Tab-separated table of C-alpha atoms in Angstrom:
chain	number	residue	atom	x	y	z
A	1	MET	CA	83.370	109.946	98.576
A	2	ARG	CA	82.633	110.111	102.614
A	3	LEU	CA	83.920	112.463	104.763
A	4	PRO	CA	84.904	111.254	108.556
A	5	GLU	CA	81.569	112.389	110.821
A	6	ARG	CA	84.620	113.603	112.693
A	7	PHE	CA	84.512	116.279	109.736
A	8	PHE	CA	80.748	117.527	110.176
A	9	LYS	CA	81.169	117.919	113.825
A	10	GLU	CA	84.563	120.044	114.309
A	11	ARG	CA	83.708	122.550	110.879
A	12	LYS	CA	82.222	125.869	111.253
A	13	LEU	CA	80.625	127.163	108.599
A	14	GLU	CA	81.284	131.139	107.987
A	15	HIS	CA	81.024	131.456	104.294
A	16	LEU	CA	78.550	130.532	101.660
A	17	VAL	CA	81.080	130.727	99.120
A	18	GLU	CA	84.243	128.356	99.472
A	19	ASN	CA	83.954	127.798	102.992
A	20	GLN	CA	87.459	126.066	104.018
A	21	THR	CA	88.136	123.460	107.163
A	22	SER	CA	91.919	122.534	107.136
A	23	TYR	CA	94.089	120.229	108.983
A	24	THR	CA	98.013	120.969	109.091
A	25	LEU	CA	100.378	118.141	109.889
A	26	ASN	CA	104.205	118.195	109.032
A	27	ASN	CA	104.254	117.513	105.486
A	28	ALA	CA	100.588	117.955	104.526
A	29	SER	CA	98.105	120.165	104.770
A	30	MET	CA	93.952	119.249	103.775
A	31	HIS	CA	91.545	121.760	102.875
A	32	VAL	CA	87.822	121.072	102.678
A	33	PHE	CA	86.347	123.420	100.486
A	34	GLU	CA	81.921	123.626	100.504
A	35	THR	CA	80.141	125.980	98.382
A	36	HIS	CA	76.631	126.716	98.956
A	37	LEU	CA	75.579	129.192	96.598
A	38	GLN	CA	76.260	129.104	92.814
A	39	ALA	CA	79.236	131.338	91.457
A	40	GLU	CA	81.755	132.115	89.061
A	41	LYS	CA	85.059	132.947	88.741
A	42	VAL	CA	86.281	132.002	92.221
A	43	LEU	CA	90.171	132.730	92.164
A	44	LEU	CA	92.311	130.080	94.871
A	45	GLN	CA	95.990	129.166	94.942
A	46	PHE	CA	98.417	127.141	96.565
A	47	ASP	CA	102.223	127.856	97.244
A	48	GLN	CA	103.013	124.115	97.506
A	49	PRO	CA	101.948	121.255	94.437
A	50	VAL	CA	98.122	120.302	95.272
A	51	LEU	CA	96.222	117.305	94.707
A	52	ALA	CA	92.458	118.389	94.001
A	53	SER	CA	89.864	115.844	94.685
A	54	MET	CA	85.967	116.231	93.767
A	55	LEU	CA	83.976	114.711	96.671
A	56	ILE	CA	80.447	115.659	95.888
A	57	GLY	CA	79.038	118.379	92.982
A	58	LYS	CA	80.128	119.983	89.805
A	59	LYS	CA	83.096	122.531	89.162
A	60	VAL	CA	84.016	123.927	85.954
A	61	MET	CA	87.889	124.702	85.930
A	62	HIS	CA	90.135	127.174	83.918
A	63	LEU	CA	93.200	126.474	83.953
A	64	ARG	CA	96.248	127.786	82.010
A	65	ASP	CA	96.699	125.955	78.988
A	66	LYS	CA	94.191	123.634	79.092
A	67	GLU	CA	90.378	124.224	78.068
A	68	SER	CA	87.727	124.657	80.925
A	69	PHE	CA	86.446	121.037	81.719
A	70	ASN	CA	83.787	119.689	84.242
A	71	PHE	CA	85.241	119.124	87.724
A	72	LEU	CA	83.290	115.942	88.665
A	73	PRO	CA	83.245	113.490	91.749
A	74	GLY	CA	85.587	110.760	91.015
A	75	GLU	CA	88.374	112.966	89.718
A	76	SER	CA	91.325	114.505	90.757
A	77	LEU	CA	93.913	117.404	89.865
A	78	ILE	CA	98.030	117.196	90.116
A	79	LEU	CA	98.160	121.562	90.487
A	80	PRO	CA	102.319	122.865	90.214
A	81	SER	CA	103.142	125.244	93.084
A	82	ASN	CA	101.280	128.894	92.719
A	83	GLU	CA	98.707	127.744	90.034
A	84	VAL	CA	96.050	129.724	90.001
A	85	MET	CA	92.277	127.839	89.781
A	86	CYS	CA	89.076	130.024	88.341
A	87	ILE	CA	86.401	128.047	89.468
A	88	ASP	CA	82.355	128.179	88.759
A	89	PHE	CA	80.027	126.523	90.348
A	90	PRO	CA	77.101	126.084	88.494
A	91	GLU	CA	74.954	123.597	90.348
A	92	ALA	CA	75.903	124.419	94.116
A	93	ASP	CA	72.991	125.503	96.368
A	94	VAL	CA	72.227	125.433	100.539
A	95	ASP	CA	70.738	121.646	99.942
A	96	ASN	CA	73.345	120.037	97.585
A	97	PRO	CA	76.585	122.222	98.212
A	98	THR	CA	79.272	121.733	96.480
A	99	ARG	CA	82.601	119.523	97.990
A	100	CYS	CA	86.145	119.435	97.161
A	101	LEU	CA	89.691	118.344	99.099
A	102	ALA	CA	93.056	120.075	97.901
A	103	MET	CA	95.948	118.663	99.679
A	104	ALA	CA	99.085	120.680	99.815
A	105	ILE	CA	101.878	118.267	100.029
A	106	SER	CA	105.508	120.138	100.627
A	107	ASP	CA	108.202	120.032	98.109
A	108	GLU	CA	110.525	118.309	100.321
A	109	LYS	CA	108.061	115.353	101.168
A	110	ILE	CA	107.286	115.411	96.724
A	111	ASN	CA	111.190	115.468	96.528
A	112	ASN	CA	111.972	112.741	98.781
A	113	VAL	CA	109.987	110.221	97.197
A	114	ILE	CA	110.917	110.953	94.234
A	115	ASN	CA	114.668	110.470	94.948
A	116	LEU	CA	113.782	107.240	96.490
A	117	MET	CA	111.817	106.692	92.960
A	118	ASN	CA	115.280	107.002	91.182
A	119	GLU	CA	116.953	105.111	93.350
A	120	GLN	CA	114.966	101.810	93.343
A	121	MET	CA	112.872	102.546	90.727
A	122	PRO	CA	114.752	103.994	87.524
A	123	LYS	CA	112.884	104.439	84.336
A	124	VAL	CA	113.926	101.879	81.498
A	125	ASP	CA	114.661	104.699	79.110
A	126	GLY	CA	117.445	106.346	81.736
A	127	SER	CA	115.353	109.488	82.159
A	128	GLU	CA	114.397	110.497	86.027
A	129	TRP	CA	110.953	110.198	87.651
A	130	ALA	CA	110.085	114.241	88.576
A	131	LEU	CA	106.596	115.715	89.512
A	132	MET	CA	104.815	117.199	86.188
A	133	ASP	CA	104.738	120.688	86.154
A	134	TYR	CA	101.258	120.776	84.195
A	135	ASN	CA	97.845	120.393	85.018
A	136	TYR	CA	97.477	116.649	85.175
A	137	HIS	CA	93.765	115.674	85.187
A	138	PHE	CA	92.551	112.083	85.904
A	139	THR	CA	90.057	109.404	87.180
A	140	ASN	CA	90.908	108.293	90.716
A	141	ASP	CA	91.425	104.504	90.354
A	142	ALA	CA	90.402	101.826	92.887
A	143	SER	CA	93.962	102.309	94.735
A	144	ILE	CA	94.215	105.911	94.356
A	145	TYR	CA	90.313	106.398	95.943
A	146	GLY	CA	91.169	104.760	98.772
A	147	ILE	CA	94.153	106.596	99.298
A	148	ILE	CA	92.351	109.432	99.378
A	149	GLN	CA	89.638	108.032	101.699
A	150	ARG	CA	92.061	107.100	104.149
A	151	LEU	CA	93.565	110.440	104.489
A	152	LEU	CA	90.473	111.797	104.948
A	153	TYR	CA	89.974	109.908	107.914
A	154	LEU	CA	93.717	110.340	108.887
A	155	PHE	CA	93.511	114.056	108.688
A	156	THR	CA	90.569	114.617	111.253
A	157	GLU	CA	91.785	111.499	113.243
A	158	ASN	CA	93.186	112.369	117.044
A	159	HIS	CA	96.242	110.042	117.034
A	160	PRO	CA	99.354	110.821	118.530
A	161	SER	CA	100.800	109.000	115.379
A	162	LYS	CA	99.091	110.603	112.918
A	163	ASP	CA	101.917	112.368	111.319
A	164	PHE	CA	103.917	109.371	110.505
A	165	PHE	CA	100.923	107.465	108.848
A	166	VAL	CA	100.134	110.046	106.882
A	167	ASP	CA	103.628	110.180	105.920
A	168	ASN	CA	103.024	106.626	104.792
A	169	MET	CA	100.091	106.929	102.686
A	170	LEU	CA	101.828	110.218	101.522
A	171	GLN	CA	104.755	108.101	99.888
A	172	GLU	CA	102.304	105.686	97.986
A	173	LEU	CA	100.309	108.169	96.882
A	174	ILE	CA	103.110	110.189	95.095
A	175	ILE	CA	104.242	106.916	93.590
A	176	ARG	CA	101.162	105.934	92.064
A	177	ILE	CA	100.138	109.100	90.445
A	178	LEU	CA	103.359	109.626	89.051
A	179	GLN	CA	103.390	105.658	87.645
A	180	GLY	CA	99.738	106.869	86.799
A	181	ASN	CA	100.996	109.613	84.857
A	182	GLU	CA	103.448	107.821	83.118
A	183	ARG	CA	101.117	105.172	81.800
A	184	ASP	CA	98.672	107.946	80.792
A	185	ASN	CA	101.518	109.156	79.112
A	186	TYR	CA	102.961	106.428	77.016
A	187	ALA	CA	99.549	105.128	76.824
A	188	LYS	CA	98.708	108.837	74.454
A	189	ASN	CA	101.892	109.370	72.838
A	190	ALA	CA	102.983	105.362	72.285
A	191	SER	CA	103.540	105.594	68.608
A	192	LYS	CA	105.163	108.643	68.541
A	193	LEU	CA	107.590	107.735	71.761
A	194	SER	CA	108.298	103.860	70.492
A	195	SER	CA	111.462	104.193	68.302
A	196	ASN	CA	112.897	105.516	71.134
A	197	ASN	CA	111.334	103.638	74.133
A	198	ARG	CA	111.002	99.850	74.843
A	199	LEU	CA	108.069	100.130	77.318
A	200	ALA	CA	106.102	102.565	74.544
A	201	TYR	CA	107.130	100.258	71.678
A	202	VAL	CA	105.532	97.683	73.819
A	203	MET	CA	102.035	99.409	74.997
A	204	ASP	CA	101.601	100.515	71.367
A	205	PHE	CA	102.421	97.168	70.143
A	206	ILE	CA	99.454	95.745	72.722
A	207	SER	CA	97.316	98.662	71.564
A	208	THR	CA	97.337	97.205	67.890
A	209	HIS	CA	97.327	93.740	68.545
A	210	LEU	CA	94.290	93.261	71.337
A	211	HIS	CA	92.339	90.948	69.155
A	212	GLU	CA	95.515	88.112	69.309
A	213	GLN	CA	96.697	86.499	72.118
A	214	LEU	CA	99.154	88.869	74.324
A	215	SER	CA	101.776	86.816	76.823
A	216	ILE	CA	104.670	88.177	79.262
A	217	SER	CA	107.400	85.640	76.908
A	218	ASP	CA	105.899	87.466	73.395
A	219	LEU	CA	106.521	90.920	74.838
A	220	SER	CA	109.564	90.882	77.000
A	221	LYS	CA	111.261	89.442	73.514
A	222	LYS	CA	109.189	92.878	71.751
A	223	ALA	CA	111.148	95.070	74.822
A	224	CYS	CA	114.353	93.091	74.234
A	225	MET	CA	114.358	92.148	78.329
A	226	SER	CA	113.963	88.848	79.838
A	227	GLU	CA	110.699	88.050	81.306
A	228	SER	CA	111.051	88.710	84.970
A	229	HIS	CA	113.119	92.140	83.966
A	230	PHE	CA	110.253	93.488	81.588
A	231	TYR	CA	107.381	92.114	84.388
A	232	LYS	CA	109.400	94.175	87.047
A	233	THR	CA	110.108	97.093	84.552
A	234	PHE	CA	106.389	97.389	83.642
A	235	LYS	CA	104.701	97.376	86.797
A	236	GLU	CA	107.436	99.352	88.627
A	237	GLU	CA	107.094	102.155	85.806
A	238	LEU	CA	103.790	101.995	85.107
A	239	GLY	CA	102.063	101.306	88.397
A	240	VAL	CA	100.143	97.961	86.829
A	241	THR	CA	101.403	94.321	85.916
A	242	PRO	CA	101.318	94.037	82.204
A	243	ILE	CA	97.979	91.519	81.908
A	244	ASP	CA	96.377	93.856	84.115
A	245	PHE	CA	96.886	97.159	81.465
A	246	ILE	CA	96.009	94.710	78.717
A	247	ASN	CA	92.851	93.766	79.971
A	248	SER	CA	91.892	97.695	81.079
A	249	GLU	CA	92.650	98.530	77.378
A	250	ARG	CA	90.309	95.796	76.128
A	251	ILE	CA	88.061	96.859	78.199
A	252	LYS	CA	88.192	99.780	77.082
A	253	MET	CA	87.950	98.494	73.384
A	254	ALA	CA	84.721	96.622	74.489
A	255	ILE	CA	82.940	99.682	76.076
A	256	ASN	CA	83.371	101.226	72.651
A	257	LEU	CA	82.142	98.502	70.743
A	258	LEU	CA	78.598	97.867	73.117
A	259	LYS	CA	77.987	100.810	71.942
A	260	ASP	CA	76.212	99.256	68.488
A	261	PRO	CA	73.378	97.829	70.142
A	262	ASP	CA	73.244	95.120	66.964
A	263	LYS	CA	76.615	94.011	67.924
A	264	LYS	CA	76.518	90.508	69.177
A	265	ILE	CA	77.927	90.091	72.899
A	266	LYS	CA	80.358	86.985	71.746
A	267	GLU	CA	81.679	88.932	68.561
A	268	ILE	CA	82.758	91.696	71.095
A	269	TYR	CA	84.759	89.939	73.106
A	270	LEU	CA	86.316	87.960	71.036
A	271	GLU	CA	86.953	90.979	68.907
A	272	CYS	CA	89.147	92.526	72.125
A	273	GLY	CA	90.969	89.382	72.697
A	274	PHE	CA	89.050	87.606	75.503
A	275	GLU	CA	88.885	83.888	75.169
A	276	ASN	CA	85.200	83.218	77.106
A	277	ARG	CA	82.242	85.175	78.174
A	278	SER	CA	82.749	84.872	81.871
A	279	TYR	CA	86.063	86.067	82.372
A	280	PHE	CA	84.956	89.223	80.178
A	281	ASN	CA	82.016	90.009	82.184
A	282	ARG	CA	83.881	89.465	85.607
A	283	LEU	CA	86.523	92.308	84.412
A	284	PHE	CA	84.153	94.089	82.822
A	285	LYS	CA	81.527	94.598	85.836
A	286	ARG	CA	84.654	95.079	88.142
A	287	LYS	CA	85.561	98.034	86.306
A	288	ILE	CA	81.958	99.275	84.647
A	289	HIS	CA	79.853	98.109	87.954
A	290	VAL	CA	77.089	96.543	85.447
A	291	SER	CA	77.343	93.750	83.114
A	292	PRO	CA	78.308	93.520	79.434
A	293	GLY	CA	74.922	93.303	78.627
A	294	GLN	CA	73.398	95.989	81.240
A	295	TYR	CA	75.850	98.536	79.295
A	296	GLN	CA	75.007	97.885	76.233
A	297	SER	CA	70.826	97.907	77.073
A	298	LYS	CA	71.789	101.474	77.492
A	299	PHE	CA	72.067	102.232	73.613
A	300	LYS	CA	69.274	100.411	72.323
A	301	LYS	CA	66.586	102.337	70.929
A	302	ASP	CA	63.000	102.389	72.061
């Protein structure tokens, strides 16, 4: 993820460990941290919920109720208010600094968005949208990556309306993060939740029938909904269409199968429920950025 040129012109490097450049607006503040020396057990805390995203380099994060983990470029982390981060920087140096952004978002802004979601996008099981009170670590999808990149630009821009621009982007970011968290929660616990939640039941059915032809018509019947209501509910609650979710799960399955260098690609895409190779190749390359054949070649023994 690239920082705008204005950032490098305006910043002042005063500390080699966690040098901080900050931008503050009405409902959020963005802080870019740069570390130019290896360090351990650096503590960081915010009094508002925070989105942290890695830009360059590697951190090792130590958080409550979670095993230590590597925090890498392309990944983000949602932290509740007053969460203490204990951070190691095993690879930082003067020529290759570690860079991370932390965006603190006001409780008022988050609550306004959540209230809007509960009014206009109610959950199928009757529960309410709420900000998670735990640390949510995830890989940015294309939409969240694009929003963060846009926010990096807006926070550093000298524009009289940037508070308005940022507010609109924050709303979309909050919605997409909550939908992504819901999707991950369902995917991890679908079988456990399926008896009491129609979307979890459908997701559990999808995961065990990826090799079959799956249609909106059949899935909506499983959810006991009309096709239009099922499609709308699925997209609003999980942030993706049913077909996009099915294809994503099939690609995940293909990634695992391709680790066997002796398995034929035709055998793999049919096993994953794809009808033809060109469609499979196109979706795989869009997500993994290499063809299935190139990916499989990494696992071939010399």
